[in-house]
Amino acid sequence: MNMAEYKIICMTFAIRGIQVQKIKRVMVLAGKNVIITGATSGIGKEALLALAGENANIVMPVRNLEKGGHVREHVVKKTGNSSITPLECNLSSLNSIRRFAAAYKKRYGMLHLLINNAGTWQSKRKETEDSIEMNFGVNHLAPFLMTNLLLDELRAGAPSRIINVSSNAHMYGRINFNDLEGRKKFSGIRSYGQSKLANILFTRHLAEKVKKDNITVNCMHPGVVATNLFDQLNPVIRKIMRPFMISPRKGAETLVYLSASPDIEKVTGEYFIKKKVRNPFPAARNKKDAERLWEISREYTGL
Ligand SMILES: NC(=O)c1ccc[n+]([C@@H]2O[C@H](COP(=O)([O-])OP(=O)(O)OC[C@H]3O[C@@H](n4cnc5c(N)ncnc54)[C@H](OP(=O)(O)O)[C@@H]3O)[C@@H](O)[C@H]2O)c1
C-alpha cells in the first residue's frame, strides 16, 4: 500500500468516527506472530488482552497449562480472537525454555514480536531447577536464552520487535560479577535490581547485534503496578503502597505502545517510561559490563 492509499483509508475511517491511531495499530499487528511471557497475570495478562484485540496470533509460554487455559478462555471470550495458544514453559528451567523454543520453531517458523515480560521478585534466596539464583535465572537468563534461541525466527519475521520488561528498580542493582548469584551475601532488592539492570544491558547490547537484521530491541519500566509481584512483601507495607500503585491495565500501556505503535518502528536499544524514551541509570549504560554479562550469560545457558 502506498502513502496516498494509506491516507485515503485513514480518512475513510476517520469520517466513520474511528480513530486513525487505532487503524494504524491494527495494521501493525493483525495476523502477526507474537510470544508474550508472563501473560497469566498482572501486566502481561492486560497486554495479552490488548494484543489479542488487535488480532495477533499469540503464543503464551506458561508454567501452568491449566492456568494458561483459563486465561486463554477469558481472552477469547472478551476479544473473539481464538488464535491464542498456551504452551508449556517454565522459565526457571533452561531445558524447559529449550523445549518451548523447539516446539515454537516447529509449529510457527516465523516470529514478529517477542515480549519478555515474565518476572519474579524473590526476597529470600531461592534457586531454579538448574541451581541458579532465582531472580537472576528467571528475570535475566531466561529471556536471554529464549531470545537467542528464537533469533532466526525473528529474522524470518523482520521487521520484528523484542521488548524486555525491566524496571526502575535497576537503580538498586549493580552487576556484581564476583557474586552474581548472591552466594556470599544475598539481598532481595539488590538481586532483583541486578536482574532488572541486566535486562537493560542485554537490551542495549542485543540491539546493536541485530540492527542489521531489521529487528528492534527496547525495554521499559511499567510504573509501580498492583500485581502479584509484591506477594512476598509484608502485608502492612503492601497496604501502605496500594494507593500509590497503578492498575495492571495502566501498567501495560507502554508495553502495548512498544508492541504496536508505528512511531517507534526504527527506534532500538532504548529504555521507555510512560511511552517516552528515558535515560536509564548510568550502570545500565556501561558497555563493558554489557559485553561481560553477555559472555557470562552464554556460558550459563550453554549457547
Ligand atoms: N508490578 C510492578 O510494579 C512492576 C514494576 C516494574 C517492573 N515490573 C516487571 O513487570 C513484569 C511483569 O510482572 P507483574 O508485575 O505483572 O507480576 P505478576 O503479576 O507476578 O506476573 C508475573 C508473570 O510471570 C510469570 N512467571 C513468573 N515466574 C515464572 C516462571 N518460572 N515460568 C513461567 N512464568 C513465570 C507468572 O506466571 P504465574 O501466573 O504462573 O505465576 C506471571 O504470569 C516483571 O518482569 C516485573 O519485574 C513490575
Short mmCIF file of C-alpha atoms and ligand atoms in Angstrom, two decimals:
data_model
loop_
_atom_site.label_atom_id
_atom_site.label_comp_id
_atom_site.label_asym_id
_atom_site.label_seq_id
_atom_site.Cartn_x
_atom_site.Cartn_y
_atom_site.Cartn_z
CA MET A 1 0.00 0.00 0.00
CA ASN A 2 1.41 3.42 -0.89
CA MET A 3 1.13 6.56 1.25
CA ALA A 4 -1.77 8.02 -0.77
CA GLU A 5 -3.83 4.80 -0.41
CA TYR A 6 -3.00 4.66 3.29
CA LYS A 7 -4.19 8.27 3.78
CA ILE A 8 -7.43 7.58 1.94
CA ILE A 9 -8.13 4.56 4.17
CA CYS A 10 -7.38 6.62 7.29
CA MET A 11 -9.63 9.43 6.09
CA THR A 12 -12.45 6.98 5.35
CA PHE A 13 -12.23 5.50 8.81
CA ALA A 14 -11.90 8.96 10.37
CA ILE A 15 -15.11 10.02 8.62
CA ARG A 16 -16.78 6.94 10.09
CA GLY A 17 -15.66 8.12 13.51
CA ILE A 18 -12.94 5.52 14.07
CA GLN A 19 -9.66 6.83 15.43
CA VAL A 20 -6.81 6.92 12.92
CA GLN A 21 -4.37 5.87 15.64
CA LYS A 22 -6.33 2.67 16.20
CA ILE A 23 -6.26 1.82 12.49
CA LYS A 24 -2.50 2.32 12.35
CA ARG A 25 -2.07 -0.10 15.27
CA VAL A 26 -4.33 -2.74 13.73
CA MET A 27 -2.25 -2.63 10.57
CA VAL A 28 0.91 -3.34 12.55
CA LEU A 29 -0.23 -6.43 14.50
CA ALA A 30 -3.10 -8.19 12.72
CA GLY A 31 -2.06 -11.70 11.70
CA LYS A 32 1.43 -11.31 13.17
CA ASN A 33 3.02 -13.96 15.41
CA VAL A 34 3.58 -12.83 18.97
CA ILE A 35 5.11 -14.52 22.01
CA ILE A 36 4.42 -12.97 25.39
CA THR A 37 5.80 -14.46 28.59
CA GLY A 38 4.09 -13.94 31.93
CA ALA A 39 0.67 -13.46 30.32
CA THR A 40 -1.18 -15.35 33.06
CA SER A 41 -1.15 -12.44 35.49
CA GLY A 42 -0.66 -8.71 36.05
CA ILE A 43 0.86 -6.56 33.32
CA GLY A 44 1.31 -9.45 30.87
CA LYS A 45 -2.33 -10.52 31.13
CA GLU A 46 -3.51 -6.99 30.33
CA ALA A 47 -1.07 -6.72 27.42
CA LEU A 48 -2.30 -10.09 26.15
CA LEU A 49 -5.88 -8.80 26.14
CA ALA A 50 -4.89 -5.68 24.22
CA LEU A 51 -2.79 -7.55 21.64
CA ALA A 52 -5.45 -10.22 21.19
CA GLY A 53 -7.86 -7.38 20.46
CA GLU A 54 -5.56 -6.40 17.58
CA ASN A 55 -5.98 -9.87 16.05
CA ALA A 56 -2.42 -11.08 16.55
CA ASN A 57 -1.62 -14.84 16.71
CA ILE A 58 -0.36 -15.16 20.24
CA VAL A 59 1.64 -17.87 21.94
CA MET A 60 1.83 -17.82 25.74
CA PRO A 61 4.74 -19.69 27.33
CA VAL A 62 3.26 -20.73 30.69
CA ARG A 63 4.47 -22.83 33.59
CA ASN A 64 0.95 -23.89 34.49
CA LEU A 65 -1.05 -25.05 31.45
CA GLU A 66 -4.33 -25.15 33.36
CA LYS A 67 -3.97 -21.51 34.44
CA GLY A 68 -2.89 -20.62 30.88
CA GLY A 69 -6.01 -22.32 29.55
CA HIS A 70 -8.30 -20.32 31.86
CA VAL A 71 -6.64 -17.04 30.82
CA ARG A 72 -6.94 -18.04 27.15
CA GLU A 73 -10.68 -18.74 27.58
CA HIS A 74 -11.20 -15.36 29.21
CA VAL A 75 -9.29 -13.53 26.44
CA VAL A 76 -11.05 -15.39 23.61
CA LYS A 77 -14.41 -14.55 25.17
CA LYS A 78 -13.52 -10.87 25.54
CA THR A 79 -11.87 -10.33 22.14
CA GLY A 80 -13.26 -13.01 19.81
CA ASN A 81 -9.67 -13.84 18.80
CA SER A 82 -9.17 -17.61 19.14
CA SER A 83 -5.53 -17.61 17.93
CA ILE A 84 -4.20 -17.69 21.48
CA THR A 85 -2.13 -20.73 22.39
CA PRO A 86 -0.64 -21.52 25.80
CA LEU A 87 2.47 -23.74 25.53
CA GLU A 88 4.33 -25.20 28.47
CA CYS A 89 7.46 -23.32 29.51
CA ASN A 90 8.89 -22.99 32.98
CA LEU A 91 11.31 -20.08 32.92
CA SER A 92 13.12 -21.43 35.94
CA SER A 93 14.34 -24.37 33.84
CA LEU A 94 16.76 -23.88 30.94
CA ASN A 95 15.65 -27.21 29.47
CA SER A 96 12.01 -26.20 29.56
CA ILE A 97 12.89 -23.00 27.64
CA ARG A 98 14.78 -25.07 25.05
CA ARG A 99 11.80 -27.41 24.66
CA PHE A 100 9.43 -24.46 24.27
CA ALA A 101 11.63 -22.79 21.63
CA ALA A 102 11.94 -26.06 19.67
CA ALA A 103 8.15 -26.55 19.75
CA TYR A 104 7.58 -22.96 18.62
CA LYS A 105 10.07 -23.22 15.74
CA LYS A 106 8.42 -26.41 14.50
CA ARG A 107 4.88 -25.06 14.65
CA TYR A 108 5.21 -21.40 13.64
CA GLY A 109 8.58 -20.80 11.98
CA MET A 110 8.29 -17.04 11.94
CA LEU A 111 8.11 -14.57 14.84
CA HIS A 112 7.26 -10.86 14.63
CA LEU A 113 7.12 -9.80 18.26
CA LEU A 114 8.76 -11.30 21.34
CA ILE A 115 7.76 -9.83 24.70
CA ASN A 116 9.92 -10.92 27.62
CA ASN A 117 7.59 -9.80 30.37
CA ALA A 118 7.54 -12.62 32.95
CA GLY A 119 9.35 -11.84 36.14
CA THR A 120 9.70 -12.69 39.76
CA TRP A 121 10.82 -10.95 42.91
CA GLN A 122 12.32 -13.32 45.44
CA SER A 123 13.15 -11.59 48.69
CA LYS A 124 14.78 -14.75 50.11
CA ARG A 125 17.45 -16.66 48.20
CA LYS A 126 15.96 -19.45 46.09
CA GLU A 127 17.31 -21.47 43.19
CA THR A 128 15.99 -22.62 39.83
CA GLU A 129 15.91 -26.18 38.58
CA ASP A 130 19.46 -25.56 37.28
CA SER A 131 20.64 -24.41 40.74
CA ILE A 132 20.87 -20.76 39.66
CA GLU A 133 19.69 -17.96 41.95
CA MET A 134 16.01 -17.36 41.02
CA ASN A 135 15.92 -13.57 40.34
CA PHE A 136 18.97 -13.85 38.09
CA GLY A 137 17.75 -17.07 36.44
CA VAL A 138 14.11 -16.17 35.72
CA ASN A 139 14.47 -12.43 35.12
CA HIS A 140 17.70 -12.37 33.12
CA LEU A 141 18.96 -15.78 31.94
CA ALA A 142 15.52 -17.00 30.84
CA PRO A 143 14.83 -14.09 28.44
CA PHE A 144 18.47 -14.18 27.34
CA LEU A 145 18.16 -17.83 26.31
CA MET A 146 14.63 -17.59 24.93
CA THR A 147 15.54 -14.60 22.74
CA ASN A 148 18.76 -16.09 21.42
CA LEU A 149 17.03 -19.37 20.57
CA LEU A 150 14.37 -17.51 18.59
CA LEU A 151 16.60 -15.06 16.70
CA ASP A 152 16.31 -16.95 13.39
CA GLU A 153 12.51 -16.83 13.64
CA LEU A 154 12.66 -13.10 14.42
CA ARG A 155 14.92 -12.61 11.38
CA ALA A 156 12.40 -14.53 9.27
CA GLY A 157 9.64 -12.24 10.56
CA ALA A 158 11.58 -8.97 10.16
CA PRO A 159 10.84 -6.16 10.62
CA SER A 160 10.35 -7.61 14.07
CA ARG A 161 10.48 -6.39 17.65
CA ILE A 162 11.76 -7.59 21.00
CA ILE A 163 10.57 -5.93 24.20
CA ASN A 164 12.09 -6.62 27.59
CA VAL A 165 10.16 -5.57 30.67
CA SER A 166 12.72 -4.09 33.04
CA SER A 167 12.11 -1.77 35.99
CA ASN A 168 13.29 1.44 37.58
CA ALA A 169 14.40 -0.89 40.38
CA HIS A 170 17.54 -1.31 38.25
CA MET A 171 18.74 1.70 40.27
CA TYR A 172 19.15 -0.60 43.31
CA GLY A 173 21.30 -3.07 41.42
CA ARG A 174 24.82 -3.34 40.14
CA ILE A 175 26.21 -6.27 38.21
CA ASN A 176 28.19 -7.97 40.92
CA PHE A 177 30.50 -10.07 38.74
CA ASN A 178 32.17 -11.53 41.84
CA ASP A 179 28.92 -12.86 43.24
CA LEU A 180 26.20 -12.75 40.53
CA GLU A 181 24.00 -15.20 42.40
CA GLY A 182 24.32 -13.74 45.88
CA ARG A 183 26.02 -16.86 47.20
CA LYS A 184 28.29 -14.92 49.57
CA LYS A 185 25.79 -12.25 50.56
CA PHE A 186 22.16 -12.01 49.46
CA SER A 187 19.76 -9.09 49.40
CA GLY A 188 16.37 -9.49 47.69
CA ILE A 189 16.15 -5.93 46.43
CA ARG A 190 19.78 -5.90 45.17
CA SER A 191 19.31 -9.23 43.47
CA TYR A 192 16.03 -8.14 41.82
CA GLY A 193 17.63 -4.77 40.93
CA GLN A 194 20.62 -6.54 39.39
CA SER A 195 18.33 -8.71 37.24
CA LYS A 196 16.42 -5.66 36.01
CA LEU A 197 19.70 -3.85 35.30
CA ALA A 198 20.75 -6.94 33.34
CA ASN A 199 17.55 -6.57 31.25
CA ILE A 200 18.67 -3.11 30.12
CA LEU A 201 22.30 -4.10 29.45
CA PHE A 202 21.01 -7.10 27.46
CA THR A 203 18.60 -4.89 25.50
CA ARG A 204 21.26 -2.37 24.52
CA HIS A 205 23.86 -4.98 23.58
CA LEU A 206 21.42 -7.11 21.59
CA ALA A 207 20.03 -4.05 19.81
CA GLU A 208 23.48 -3.39 18.32
CA LYS A 209 23.92 -7.03 17.32
CA VAL A 210 20.62 -7.37 15.43
CA LYS A 211 20.32 -3.90 13.92
CA LYS A 212 21.44 -5.25 10.54
CA ASP A 213 18.66 -7.87 10.68
CA ASN A 214 15.90 -5.28 10.96
CA ILE A 215 15.00 -6.37 14.48
CA THR A 216 14.46 -3.69 17.12
CA VAL A 217 15.06 -4.30 20.83
CA ASN A 218 13.70 -1.99 23.51
CA CYS A 219 12.95 -2.20 27.21
CA MET A 220 10.67 -0.40 29.60
CA HIS A 221 9.52 0.35 33.13
CA PRO A 222 5.76 -0.15 33.57
CA GLY A 223 5.32 2.02 36.69
CA VAL A 224 4.59 0.69 40.16
CA VAL A 225 1.74 -1.67 39.43
CA ALA A 226 -0.67 -3.55 41.69
CA THR A 227 0.16 -7.14 40.67
CA ASN A 228 1.21 -10.43 42.25
CA LEU A 229 4.87 -9.40 42.02
CA PHE A 230 4.69 -7.98 45.53
CA ASP A 231 3.15 -11.09 47.12
CA GLN A 232 6.20 -11.61 49.30
CA LEU A 233 6.10 -8.09 50.73
CA ASN A 234 4.94 -7.60 54.27
CA PRO A 235 1.09 -7.13 54.06
CA VAL A 236 1.28 -3.87 56.04
CA ILE A 237 3.80 -2.37 53.59
CA ARG A 238 1.65 -3.61 50.70
CA LYS A 239 -1.36 -1.86 52.19
CA ILE A 240 0.61 1.39 52.56
CA MET A 241 1.86 1.15 48.97
CA ARG A 242 -1.52 0.26 47.43
CA PRO A 243 -2.91 3.82 46.93
CA PHE A 244 0.29 4.78 45.07
CA MET A 245 0.11 1.88 42.65
CA ILE A 246 -1.41 1.96 39.20
CA SER A 247 -3.70 -0.72 37.77
CA PRO A 248 -2.28 -3.57 35.63
CA ARG A 249 -4.14 -2.13 32.63
CA LYS A 250 -2.41 1.23 33.06
CA GLY A 251 0.87 -0.62 33.71
CA ALA A 252 0.53 -2.40 30.35
CA GLU A 253 0.09 0.79 28.33
CA THR A 254 3.76 1.37 27.48
CA LEU A 255 4.20 -2.32 26.66
CA VAL A 256 1.27 -2.25 24.23
CA TYR A 257 2.57 1.00 22.73
CA LEU A 258 6.01 -0.53 22.13
CA SER A 259 4.39 -3.64 20.64
CA ALA A 260 2.16 -1.95 18.16
CA SER A 261 2.97 1.66 17.50
CA PRO A 262 4.39 2.55 14.09
CA ASP A 263 6.01 5.63 15.74
CA ILE A 264 8.88 3.53 17.05
CA GLU A 265 9.45 1.32 14.03
CA LYS A 266 13.09 2.38 13.79
CA VAL A 267 13.79 3.02 17.47
CA THR A 268 16.08 0.47 19.09
CA GLY A 269 18.19 -0.01 22.23
CA GLU A 270 16.09 2.41 24.29
CA TYR A 271 14.51 2.44 27.74
CA PHE A 272 10.91 3.70 27.91
CA ILE A 273 8.77 5.05 30.71
CA LYS A 274 5.23 6.28 30.02
CA LYS A 275 5.76 5.79 26.26
CA LYS A 276 8.77 8.13 26.23
CA VAL A 277 12.48 7.36 25.81
CA ARG A 278 14.27 7.92 29.12
CA ASN A 279 17.87 7.67 30.20
CA PRO A 280 18.36 4.67 32.48
CA PHE A 281 20.75 5.00 35.44
CA PRO A 282 24.47 5.13 34.47
CA ALA A 283 25.15 1.47 35.39
CA ALA A 284 22.75 0.49 32.61
CA ARG A 285 24.83 2.34 30.03
CA ASN A 286 28.12 0.59 30.78
CA LYS A 287 29.13 -1.14 27.51
CA LYS A 288 31.92 -3.18 29.08
CA ASP A 289 29.56 -4.63 31.68
CA ALA A 290 27.05 -5.41 28.91
CA GLU A 291 29.68 -7.35 26.94
CA ARG A 292 30.95 -9.18 30.00
CA LEU A 293 27.44 -10.08 31.12
CA TRP A 294 26.64 -11.34 27.61
CA GLU A 295 29.61 -13.73 27.65
CA ILE A 296 28.82 -14.98 31.15
CA SER A 297 25.16 -15.49 30.21
CA ARG A 298 26.25 -17.52 27.18
CA GLU A 299 28.27 -19.78 29.45
CA TYR A 300 25.40 -20.16 31.92
CA THR A 301 22.90 -21.06 29.20
CA GLY A 302 25.27 -23.18 27.11
CA LEU A 303 24.66 -21.14 23.97
N1 LIG B 1 4.45 -4.72 39.31
C1 LIG B 1 5.32 -3.71 39.25
O1 LIG B 1 5.20 -2.69 39.95
C2 LIG B 1 6.49 -3.81 38.33
C3 LIG B 1 7.38 -2.70 38.27
C4 LIG B 1 8.46 -2.77 37.42
C5 LIG B 1 8.65 -3.90 36.63
N2 LIG B 1 7.80 -4.96 36.72
C6 LIG B 1 8.05 -6.12 35.86
O2 LIG B 1 6.88 -6.45 35.15
C7 LIG B 1 6.91 -7.81 34.75
C8 LIG B 1 5.57 -8.45 35.00
O3 LIG B 1 5.35 -8.54 36.39
P1 LIG B 1 3.94 -8.30 37.09
O4 LIG B 1 4.09 -7.10 37.93
O5 LIG B 1 2.84 -8.36 36.11
O6 LIG B 1 3.92 -9.56 38.09
P2 LIG B 1 2.96 -10.82 38.25
O7 LIG B 1 1.55 -10.42 38.34
O8 LIG B 1 3.56 -11.56 39.39
O9 LIG B 1 3.18 -11.64 36.89
C9 LIG B 1 4.37 -12.34 36.66
C10 LIG B 1 4.15 -13.29 35.48
O10 LIG B 1 5.38 -14.01 35.26
C11 LIG B 1 5.10 -15.40 35.27
N3 LIG B 1 6.23 -16.17 35.78
C12 LIG B 1 6.93 -15.97 36.93
N4 LIG B 1 7.85 -16.95 37.10
C13 LIG B 1 7.73 -17.78 36.02
C14 LIG B 1 8.35 -18.97 35.62
N5 LIG B 1 9.31 -19.55 36.37
N6 LIG B 1 7.98 -19.56 34.46
C15 LIG B 1 6.99 -19.03 33.71
N7 LIG B 1 6.33 -17.90 34.04
C16 LIG B 1 6.69 -17.29 35.19
C17 LIG B 1 3.90 -15.55 36.18
O11 LIG B 1 3.28 -16.79 35.94
P3 LIG B 1 2.23 -17.44 37.01
O12 LIG B 1 0.89 -16.84 36.67
O13 LIG B 1 2.30 -18.90 36.72
O14 LIG B 1 2.69 -17.05 38.37
C18 LIG B 1 3.08 -14.35 35.76
O15 LIG B 1 2.39 -14.61 34.55
C19 LIG B 1 8.07 -8.43 35.53
O16 LIG B 1 9.18 -8.58 34.67
C20 LIG B 1 8.38 -7.41 36.60
O17 LIG B 1 9.73 -7.45 37.01
C21 LIG B 1 6.72 -4.93 37.54
#
